[in-house]
Short mmCIF file of C-alpha atoms in Angstrom, two decimals:
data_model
loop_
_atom_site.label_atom_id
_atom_site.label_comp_id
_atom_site.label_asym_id
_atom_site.label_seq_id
_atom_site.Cartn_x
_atom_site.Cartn_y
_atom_site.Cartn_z
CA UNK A 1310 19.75 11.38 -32.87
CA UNK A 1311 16.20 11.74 -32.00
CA UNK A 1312 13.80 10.00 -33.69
CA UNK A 1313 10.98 10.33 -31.85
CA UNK A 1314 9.11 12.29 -34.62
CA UNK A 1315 7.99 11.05 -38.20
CA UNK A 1316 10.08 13.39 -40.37
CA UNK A 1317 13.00 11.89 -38.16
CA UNK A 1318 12.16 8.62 -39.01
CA UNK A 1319 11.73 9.24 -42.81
CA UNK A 1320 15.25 9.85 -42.65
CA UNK A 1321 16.54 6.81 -42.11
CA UNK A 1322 16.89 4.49 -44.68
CA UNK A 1323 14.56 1.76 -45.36
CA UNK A 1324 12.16 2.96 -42.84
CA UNK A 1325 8.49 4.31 -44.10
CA UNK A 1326 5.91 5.34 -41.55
CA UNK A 1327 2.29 4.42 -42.27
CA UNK A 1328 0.17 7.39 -40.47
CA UNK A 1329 -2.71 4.66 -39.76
CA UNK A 1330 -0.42 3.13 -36.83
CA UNK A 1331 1.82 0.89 -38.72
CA UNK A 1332 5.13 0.34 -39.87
CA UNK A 1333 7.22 -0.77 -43.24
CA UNK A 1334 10.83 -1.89 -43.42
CA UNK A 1335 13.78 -2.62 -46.16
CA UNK A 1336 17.27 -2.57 -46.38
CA UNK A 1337 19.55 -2.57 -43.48
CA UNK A 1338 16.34 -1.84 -40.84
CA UNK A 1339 14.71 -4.96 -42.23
CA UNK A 1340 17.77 -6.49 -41.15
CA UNK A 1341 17.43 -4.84 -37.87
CA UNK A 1342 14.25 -6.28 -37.17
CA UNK A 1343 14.94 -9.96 -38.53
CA UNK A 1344 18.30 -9.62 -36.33
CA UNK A 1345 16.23 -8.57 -32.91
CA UNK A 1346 13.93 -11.31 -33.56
CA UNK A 1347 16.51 -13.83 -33.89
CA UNK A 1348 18.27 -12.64 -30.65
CA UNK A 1349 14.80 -13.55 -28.83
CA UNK A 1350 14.29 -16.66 -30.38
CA UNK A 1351 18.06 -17.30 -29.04
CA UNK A 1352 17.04 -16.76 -25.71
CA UNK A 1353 13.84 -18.88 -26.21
CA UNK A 1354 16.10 -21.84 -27.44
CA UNK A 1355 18.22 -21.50 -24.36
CA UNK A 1356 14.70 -23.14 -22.84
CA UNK A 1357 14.38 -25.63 -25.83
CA UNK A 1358 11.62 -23.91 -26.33
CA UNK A 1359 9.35 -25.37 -29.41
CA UNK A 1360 8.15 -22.53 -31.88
CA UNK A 1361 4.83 -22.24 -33.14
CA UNK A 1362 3.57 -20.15 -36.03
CA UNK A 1363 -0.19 -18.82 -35.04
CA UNK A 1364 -2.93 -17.57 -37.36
CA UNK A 1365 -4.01 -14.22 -37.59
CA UNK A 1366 -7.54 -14.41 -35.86
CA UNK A 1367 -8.50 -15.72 -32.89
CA UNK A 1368 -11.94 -16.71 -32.08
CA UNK A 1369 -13.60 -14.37 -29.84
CA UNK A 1370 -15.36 -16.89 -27.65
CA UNK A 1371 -11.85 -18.01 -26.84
CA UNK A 1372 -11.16 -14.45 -25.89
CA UNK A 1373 -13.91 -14.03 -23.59
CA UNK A 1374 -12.89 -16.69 -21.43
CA UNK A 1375 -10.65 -14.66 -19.93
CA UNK A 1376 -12.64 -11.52 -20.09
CA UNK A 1377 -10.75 -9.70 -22.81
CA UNK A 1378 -13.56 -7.52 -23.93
CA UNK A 1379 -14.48 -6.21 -20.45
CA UNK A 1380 -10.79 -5.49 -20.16
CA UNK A 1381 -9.62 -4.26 -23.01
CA UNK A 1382 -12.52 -3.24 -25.18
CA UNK A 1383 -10.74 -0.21 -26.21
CA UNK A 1384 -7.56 -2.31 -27.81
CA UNK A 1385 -9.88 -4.71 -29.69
CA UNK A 1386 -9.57 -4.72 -33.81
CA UNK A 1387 -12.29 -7.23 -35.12
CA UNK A 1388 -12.12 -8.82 -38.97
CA UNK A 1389 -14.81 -7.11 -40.30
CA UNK A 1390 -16.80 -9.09 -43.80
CA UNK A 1391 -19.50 -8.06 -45.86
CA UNK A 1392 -22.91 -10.04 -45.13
CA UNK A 1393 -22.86 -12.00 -48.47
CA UNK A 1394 -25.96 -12.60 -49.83
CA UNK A 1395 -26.40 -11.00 -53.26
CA UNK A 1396 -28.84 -8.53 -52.12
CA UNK A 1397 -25.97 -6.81 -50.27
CA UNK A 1398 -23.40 -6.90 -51.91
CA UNK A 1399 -25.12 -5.61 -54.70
CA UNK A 1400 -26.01 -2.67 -53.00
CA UNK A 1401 -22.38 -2.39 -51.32
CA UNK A 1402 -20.80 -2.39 -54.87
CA UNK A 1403 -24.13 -0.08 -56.37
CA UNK A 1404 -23.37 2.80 -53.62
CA UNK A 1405 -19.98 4.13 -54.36
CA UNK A 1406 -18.07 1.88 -51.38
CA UNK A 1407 -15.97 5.06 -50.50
CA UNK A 1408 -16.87 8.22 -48.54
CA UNK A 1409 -14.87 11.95 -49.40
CA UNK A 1410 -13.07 10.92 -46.64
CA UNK A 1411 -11.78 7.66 -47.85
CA UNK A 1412 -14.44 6.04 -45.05
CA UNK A 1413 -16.03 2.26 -46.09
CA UNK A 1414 -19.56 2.60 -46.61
CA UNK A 1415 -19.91 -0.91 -45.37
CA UNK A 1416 -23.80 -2.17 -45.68
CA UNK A 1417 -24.84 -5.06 -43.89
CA UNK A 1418 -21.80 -7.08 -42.57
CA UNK A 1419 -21.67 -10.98 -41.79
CA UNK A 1420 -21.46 -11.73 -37.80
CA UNK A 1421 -17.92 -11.01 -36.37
CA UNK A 1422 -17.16 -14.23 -34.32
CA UNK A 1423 -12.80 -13.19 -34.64
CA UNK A 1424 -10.33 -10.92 -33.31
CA UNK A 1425 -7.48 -10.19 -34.47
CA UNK A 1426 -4.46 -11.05 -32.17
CA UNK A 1427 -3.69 -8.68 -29.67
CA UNK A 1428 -1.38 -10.13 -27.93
CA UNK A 1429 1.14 -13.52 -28.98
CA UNK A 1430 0.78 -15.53 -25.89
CA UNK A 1431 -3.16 -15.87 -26.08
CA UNK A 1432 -2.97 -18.52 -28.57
CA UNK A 1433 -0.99 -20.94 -26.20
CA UNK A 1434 -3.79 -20.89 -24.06
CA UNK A 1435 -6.35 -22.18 -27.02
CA UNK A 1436 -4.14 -24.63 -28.52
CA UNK A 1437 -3.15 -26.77 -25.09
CA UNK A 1438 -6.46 -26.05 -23.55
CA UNK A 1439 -7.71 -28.89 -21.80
CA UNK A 1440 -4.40 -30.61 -21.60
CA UNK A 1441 -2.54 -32.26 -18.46
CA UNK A 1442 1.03 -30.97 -18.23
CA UNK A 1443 3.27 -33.55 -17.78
CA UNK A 1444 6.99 -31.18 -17.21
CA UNK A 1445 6.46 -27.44 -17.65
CA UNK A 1446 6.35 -26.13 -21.18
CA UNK A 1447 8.37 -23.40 -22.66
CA UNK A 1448 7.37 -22.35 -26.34
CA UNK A 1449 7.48 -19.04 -28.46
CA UNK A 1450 5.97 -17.81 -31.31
CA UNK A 1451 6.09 -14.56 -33.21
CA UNK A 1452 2.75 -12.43 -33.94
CA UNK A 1453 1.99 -9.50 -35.91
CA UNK A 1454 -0.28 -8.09 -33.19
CA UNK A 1455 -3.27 -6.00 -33.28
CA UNK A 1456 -4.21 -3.03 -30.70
CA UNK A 1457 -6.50 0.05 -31.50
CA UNK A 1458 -5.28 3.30 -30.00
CA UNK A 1459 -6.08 7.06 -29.61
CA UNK A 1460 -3.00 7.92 -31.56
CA UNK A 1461 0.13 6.55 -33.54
CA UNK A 1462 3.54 7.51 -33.45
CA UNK A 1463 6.35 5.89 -35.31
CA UNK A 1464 7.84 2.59 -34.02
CA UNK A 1465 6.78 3.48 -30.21
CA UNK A 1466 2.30 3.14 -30.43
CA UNK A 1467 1.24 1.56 -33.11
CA UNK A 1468 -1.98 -0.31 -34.34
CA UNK A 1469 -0.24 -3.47 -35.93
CA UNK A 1470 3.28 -4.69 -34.72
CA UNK A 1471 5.73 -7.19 -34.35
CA UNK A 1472 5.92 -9.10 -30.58
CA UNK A 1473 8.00 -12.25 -30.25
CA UNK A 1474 7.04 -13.88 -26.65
CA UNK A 1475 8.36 -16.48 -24.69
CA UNK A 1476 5.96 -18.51 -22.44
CA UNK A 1477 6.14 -21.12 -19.63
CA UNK A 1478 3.12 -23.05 -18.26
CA UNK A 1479 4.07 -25.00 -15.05
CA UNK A 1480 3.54 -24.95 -11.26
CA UNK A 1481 4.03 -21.66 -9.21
CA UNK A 1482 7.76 -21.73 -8.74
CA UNK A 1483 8.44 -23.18 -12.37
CA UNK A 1484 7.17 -20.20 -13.87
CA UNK A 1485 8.85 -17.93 -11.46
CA UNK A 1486 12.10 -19.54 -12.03
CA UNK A 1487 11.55 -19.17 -15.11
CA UNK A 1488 10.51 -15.51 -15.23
CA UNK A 1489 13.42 -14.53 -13.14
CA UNK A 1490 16.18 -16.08 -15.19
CA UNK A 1491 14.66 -14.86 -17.76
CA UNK A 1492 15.05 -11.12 -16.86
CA UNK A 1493 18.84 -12.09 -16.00
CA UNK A 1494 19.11 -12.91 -19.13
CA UNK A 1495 17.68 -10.24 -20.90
CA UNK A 1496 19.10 -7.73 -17.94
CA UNK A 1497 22.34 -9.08 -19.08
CA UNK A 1498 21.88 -7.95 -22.75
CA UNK A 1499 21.07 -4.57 -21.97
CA UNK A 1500 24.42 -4.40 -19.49
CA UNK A 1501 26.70 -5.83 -22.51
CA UNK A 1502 25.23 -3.50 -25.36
CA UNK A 1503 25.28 -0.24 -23.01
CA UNK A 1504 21.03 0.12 -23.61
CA UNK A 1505 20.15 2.34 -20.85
CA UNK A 1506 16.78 0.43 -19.84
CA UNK A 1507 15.06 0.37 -16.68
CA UNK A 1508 12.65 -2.59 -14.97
CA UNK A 1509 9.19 -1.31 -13.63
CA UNK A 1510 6.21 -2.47 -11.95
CA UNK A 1511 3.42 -1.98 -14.32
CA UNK A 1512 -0.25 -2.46 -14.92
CA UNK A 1513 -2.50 -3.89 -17.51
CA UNK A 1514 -3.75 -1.55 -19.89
CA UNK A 1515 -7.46 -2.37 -18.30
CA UNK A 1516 -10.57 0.05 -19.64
CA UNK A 1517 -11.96 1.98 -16.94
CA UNK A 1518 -8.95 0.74 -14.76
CA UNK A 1519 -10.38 2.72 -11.61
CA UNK A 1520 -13.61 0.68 -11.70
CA UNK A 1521 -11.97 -2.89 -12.55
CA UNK A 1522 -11.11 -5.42 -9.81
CA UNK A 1523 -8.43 -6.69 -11.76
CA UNK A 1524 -6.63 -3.38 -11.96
CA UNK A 1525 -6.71 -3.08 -8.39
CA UNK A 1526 -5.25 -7.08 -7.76
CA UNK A 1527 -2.48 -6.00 -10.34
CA UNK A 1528 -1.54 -2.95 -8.26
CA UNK A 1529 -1.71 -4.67 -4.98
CA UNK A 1530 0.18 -7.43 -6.44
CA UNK A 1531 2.24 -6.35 -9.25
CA UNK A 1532 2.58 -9.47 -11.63
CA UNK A 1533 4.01 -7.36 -14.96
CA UNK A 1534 7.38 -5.70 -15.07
CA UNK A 1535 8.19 -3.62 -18.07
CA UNK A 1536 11.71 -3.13 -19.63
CA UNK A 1537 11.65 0.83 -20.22
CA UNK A 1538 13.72 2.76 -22.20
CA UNK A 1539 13.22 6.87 -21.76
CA UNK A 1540 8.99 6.44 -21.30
CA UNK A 1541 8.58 3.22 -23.75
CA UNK A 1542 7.90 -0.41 -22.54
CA UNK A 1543 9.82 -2.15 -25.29
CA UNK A 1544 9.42 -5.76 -23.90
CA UNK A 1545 7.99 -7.09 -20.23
CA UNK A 1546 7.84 -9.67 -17.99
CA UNK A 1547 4.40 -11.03 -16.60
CA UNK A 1548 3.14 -13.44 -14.32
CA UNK A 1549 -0.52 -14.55 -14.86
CA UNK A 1550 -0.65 -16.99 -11.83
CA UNK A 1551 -3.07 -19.65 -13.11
CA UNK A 1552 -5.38 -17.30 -14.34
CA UNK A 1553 -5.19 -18.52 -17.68
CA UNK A 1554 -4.84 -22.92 -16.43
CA UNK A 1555 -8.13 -22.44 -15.17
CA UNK A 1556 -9.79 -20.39 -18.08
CA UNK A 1557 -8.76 -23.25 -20.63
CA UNK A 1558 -8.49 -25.64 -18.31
CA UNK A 1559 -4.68 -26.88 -18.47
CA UNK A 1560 -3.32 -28.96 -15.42
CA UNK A 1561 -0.08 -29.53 -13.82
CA UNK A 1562 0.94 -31.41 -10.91
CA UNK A 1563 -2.75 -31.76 -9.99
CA UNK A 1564 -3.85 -28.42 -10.14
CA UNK A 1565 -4.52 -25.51 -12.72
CA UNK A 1566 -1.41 -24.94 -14.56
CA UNK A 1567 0.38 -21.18 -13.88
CA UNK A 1568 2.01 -19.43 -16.13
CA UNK A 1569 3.63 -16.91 -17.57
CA UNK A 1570 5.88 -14.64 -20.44
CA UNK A 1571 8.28 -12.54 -21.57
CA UNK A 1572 7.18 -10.02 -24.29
CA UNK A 1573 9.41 -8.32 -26.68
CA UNK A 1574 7.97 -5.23 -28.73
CA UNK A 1575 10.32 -5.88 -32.08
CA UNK A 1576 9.29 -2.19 -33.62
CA UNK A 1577 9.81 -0.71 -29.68
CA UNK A 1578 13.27 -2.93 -30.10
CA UNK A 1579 14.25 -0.74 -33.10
CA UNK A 1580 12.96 2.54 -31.78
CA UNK A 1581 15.28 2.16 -28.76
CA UNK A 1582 18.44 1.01 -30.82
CA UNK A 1583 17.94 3.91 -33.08
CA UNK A 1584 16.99 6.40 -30.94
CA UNK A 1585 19.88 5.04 -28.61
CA UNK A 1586 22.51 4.37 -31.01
CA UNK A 1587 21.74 6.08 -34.23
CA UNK A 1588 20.45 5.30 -38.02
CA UNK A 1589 24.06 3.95 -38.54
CA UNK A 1590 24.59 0.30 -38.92
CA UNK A 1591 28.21 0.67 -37.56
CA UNK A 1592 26.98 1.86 -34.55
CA UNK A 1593 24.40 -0.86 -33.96
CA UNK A 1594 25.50 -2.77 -31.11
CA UNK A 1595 26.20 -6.93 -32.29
CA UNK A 1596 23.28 -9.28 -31.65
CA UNK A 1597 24.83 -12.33 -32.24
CA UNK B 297 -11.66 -7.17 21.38
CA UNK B 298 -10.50 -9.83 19.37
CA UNK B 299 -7.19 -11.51 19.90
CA UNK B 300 -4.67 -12.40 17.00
CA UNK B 301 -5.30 -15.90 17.14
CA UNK B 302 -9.59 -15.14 17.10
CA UNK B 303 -8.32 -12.60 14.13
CA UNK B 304 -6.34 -14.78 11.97
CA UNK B 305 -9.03 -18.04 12.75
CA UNK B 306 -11.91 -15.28 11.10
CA UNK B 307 -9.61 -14.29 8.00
CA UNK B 308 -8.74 -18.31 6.98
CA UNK B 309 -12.82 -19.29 8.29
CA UNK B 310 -13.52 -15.81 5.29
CA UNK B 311 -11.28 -17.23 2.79
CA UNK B 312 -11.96 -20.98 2.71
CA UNK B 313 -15.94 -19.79 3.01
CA UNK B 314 -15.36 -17.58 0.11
CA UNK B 315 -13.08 -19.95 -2.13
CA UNK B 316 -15.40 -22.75 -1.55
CA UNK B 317 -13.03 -25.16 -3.10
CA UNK B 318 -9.78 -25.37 -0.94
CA UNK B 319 -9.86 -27.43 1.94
CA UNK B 320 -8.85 -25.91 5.64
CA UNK B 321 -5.50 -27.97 5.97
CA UNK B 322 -4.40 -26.48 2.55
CA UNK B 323 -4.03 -22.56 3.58
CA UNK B 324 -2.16 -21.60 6.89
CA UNK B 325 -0.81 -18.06 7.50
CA UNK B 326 2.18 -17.96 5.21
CA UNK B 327 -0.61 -19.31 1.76
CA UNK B 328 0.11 -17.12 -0.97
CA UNK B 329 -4.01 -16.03 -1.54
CA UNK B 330 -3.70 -13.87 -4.31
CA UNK B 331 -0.38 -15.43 -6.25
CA UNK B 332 -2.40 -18.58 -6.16
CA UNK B 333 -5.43 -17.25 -6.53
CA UNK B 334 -7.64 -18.67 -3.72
CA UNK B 335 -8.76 -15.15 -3.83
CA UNK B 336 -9.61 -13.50 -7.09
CA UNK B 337 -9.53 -10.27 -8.36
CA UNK B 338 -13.74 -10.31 -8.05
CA UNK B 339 -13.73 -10.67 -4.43
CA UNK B 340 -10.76 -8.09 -3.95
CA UNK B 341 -13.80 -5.36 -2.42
CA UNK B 342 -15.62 -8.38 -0.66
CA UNK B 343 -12.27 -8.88 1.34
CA UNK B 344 -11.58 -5.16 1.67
CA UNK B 345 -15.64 -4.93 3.16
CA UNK B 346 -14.79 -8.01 5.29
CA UNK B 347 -11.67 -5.96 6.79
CA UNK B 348 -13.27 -3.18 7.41
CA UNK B 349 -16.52 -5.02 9.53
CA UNK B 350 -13.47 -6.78 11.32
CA UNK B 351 -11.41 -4.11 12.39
CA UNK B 352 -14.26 -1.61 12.77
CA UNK B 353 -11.72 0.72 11.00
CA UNK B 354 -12.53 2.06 6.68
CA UNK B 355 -9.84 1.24 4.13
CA UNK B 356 -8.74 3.55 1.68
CA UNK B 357 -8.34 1.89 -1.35
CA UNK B 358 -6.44 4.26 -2.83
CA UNK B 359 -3.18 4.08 -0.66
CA UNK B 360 -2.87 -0.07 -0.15
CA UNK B 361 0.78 -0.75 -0.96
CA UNK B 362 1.54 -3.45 -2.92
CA UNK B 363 1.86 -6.99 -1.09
CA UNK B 364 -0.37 -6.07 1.68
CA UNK B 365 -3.08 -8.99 0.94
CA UNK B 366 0.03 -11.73 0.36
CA UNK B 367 -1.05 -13.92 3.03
CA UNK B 368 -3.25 -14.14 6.30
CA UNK B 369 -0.02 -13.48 8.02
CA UNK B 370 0.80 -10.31 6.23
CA UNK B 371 -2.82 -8.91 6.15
CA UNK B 372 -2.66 -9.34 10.19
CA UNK B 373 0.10 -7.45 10.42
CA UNK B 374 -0.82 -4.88 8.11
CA UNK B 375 -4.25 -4.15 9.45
CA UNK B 376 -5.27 -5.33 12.94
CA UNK B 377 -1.48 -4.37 14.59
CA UNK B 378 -0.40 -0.69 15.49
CA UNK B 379 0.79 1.19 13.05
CA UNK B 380 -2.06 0.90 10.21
CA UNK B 381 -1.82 -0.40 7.02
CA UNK B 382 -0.37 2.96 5.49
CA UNK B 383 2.78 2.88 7.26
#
């Protein structure tokens, strides 16, 4: 099967494709996804890692601590509100609040101080910021995620999505162990369930890359390894040194905590096992 | 002419001058620079200029291999011994 196009997609059961870049499941694909997610949050456990459930925002002075909007300007959704004094609103509601084209005819709106999450790890960072590490620290969470792009397809590039991580803060060679066993592991599951996927050195997704500094460090020193199946990243690996420790400040051993995660694209997850294996359940591979 | 030793004493003198923070007994030739960042990505060019004013020879950016700023050890070898850095 193919299922690289919408009408392909519409086929399989419980599956509906939003054309604004995002994604509803039912059925026996819900189950998919709830399945995939556990399978992660297996591996995570095999680190005792402690879950944490995130909200949606995060504050965008947070953000720019580490640059985001000079990096990634393009991939930034912001929670957009009304200005609410009466005067406005009134004239919102008075104007007809939608164009022909369906477009908001927003008026005046309140100051945007919020992003929306683009990526699940972030929010580590915020919540131990300022904190002394005592033992390195390996948590998870899973975020609905939020990245603006050119274009949509089904499952493989969408605006919203699913992306269970797993993260470690800790010195140099605690993360790296980490990292590393972690990509056994997940190397492993790809050997067992016959999923043809490939490890490459990858970049950030940086704005402008040939003009950013940070673009060239990544290529000179690759820190992100993707899990590819055909052309998709469905899930990487990344090393952030202690780029985040010193942006919020979190020690260990004496000096700015490193750290880094493993990333796991749940809607990428299901394109691959569908496209791979088919729209059958039988021929889903077990994920126990 | 510069020897190796005078070479590699001028890259660590750079880096500790330009990290301001780490303290000389701390990096030797085999300190990760940019895994630990004691350089960062925003003086990536400054080290590139400095390695071009030191080895009188231009860098193109565009065909660095990866892993060729790891350490003072490895930017030695990479850039001030025959071949160049492109092999």
């Amino acid at each position: 099967m193919n299922a690289k196009r919408a009408d392909d997609l519409e086929k399989v059961p419980g599956y509906r494709w939003h054309a604004n870049g995002q994604s509803a499941f039912s059925g026996e694909l819900l189950g998919l996804y709830q399945r995939l997610d556990r399978l992660f949050f297996g591996w995570a456990r095999e680190y005792d890692a402690a879950e944490y459930a995130f909200p949606t925002f995060i504050p965008a002075r947070e953000l720019d601590k580490v640059d985001y909007f000079r990096s990634f300007p393009h991939l930034a959704t912001f929670p957009v509100a009304l200005d609410g004094s009466e005067e406005n609103l009134r004239a919102f509601a008075g104007r007809g609040p939608l164009s022909a084209e369906g477009n908001v005819r927003l008026t005046a709106p309140a100051p945007i101080r919020d992003v929306i999450t683009p990526a699940a790890c972030y929010h580590f960072y915020v919540q131990f910021q300022g904190e002394t590490l005592t033992a390195p620290r390996v948590v998870t969470t899973r975020a609905t995620c939020c990245r603006r792009e050119s274009h949509y397809l089904p499952l493989q590039r969408q605006w919203i999505f699913s992306m269970r991580e797993i993260v470690c803060l800790g010195t140099a060679d605690e993360v790296k162990e980490f990292l590393t066993a972690c990509q056994e592991r997940v190397d492993r599951f790809f050997k067992r369930v016959h999923l043809p996927v490939q490890w490459n050195a990858a970049t950030d997704p940086f704005f402008n890359p040939s003009r950013n500094p940070k673009y060239l460090l990544q290529q000179l020193d690759p820190v992100k390894t993707e899990m590819v199946f055909q052309d998709l990243a469905i899930g990487s690996v990344n090393f952030h040194r202690n780029y985040f420790g010193e942006a919020f400040d979190i020690q260990r051993a004496g000096k700015e905590a490193f750290s880094g995660c493993v990333a796991f694209g749940i809607e990428r997850w299901i394109f691959a096992l569908l496209t791979h294996f088919g729209p059958d359940r039988a021929d889903w591979p077990d994920l126990n | 002419m510069k020897t190796g030793t005078e070479i590699r004493r001028a890259l660590r003198d750079w880096v500790i001058r330009t990290n301001g923070k780490i303290e000389p007994e701390e990096l030797d030739d085999e300190t990760p620079i940019i895994e630990q960042r004691i350089v960062s990505s925003l003086q990536i060019m400054d080290l590139i200029l400095f390695l071009e004013k030191l080895s009188g020879k231009p860098i193109e950016v565009e065909k660095l291999k990866p892993g060729v700023f790891r350490n003072i050890g490895v930017i030695h070898r990479n850039f001030f011994e025959e071949p160049s850095h492109e092999r």
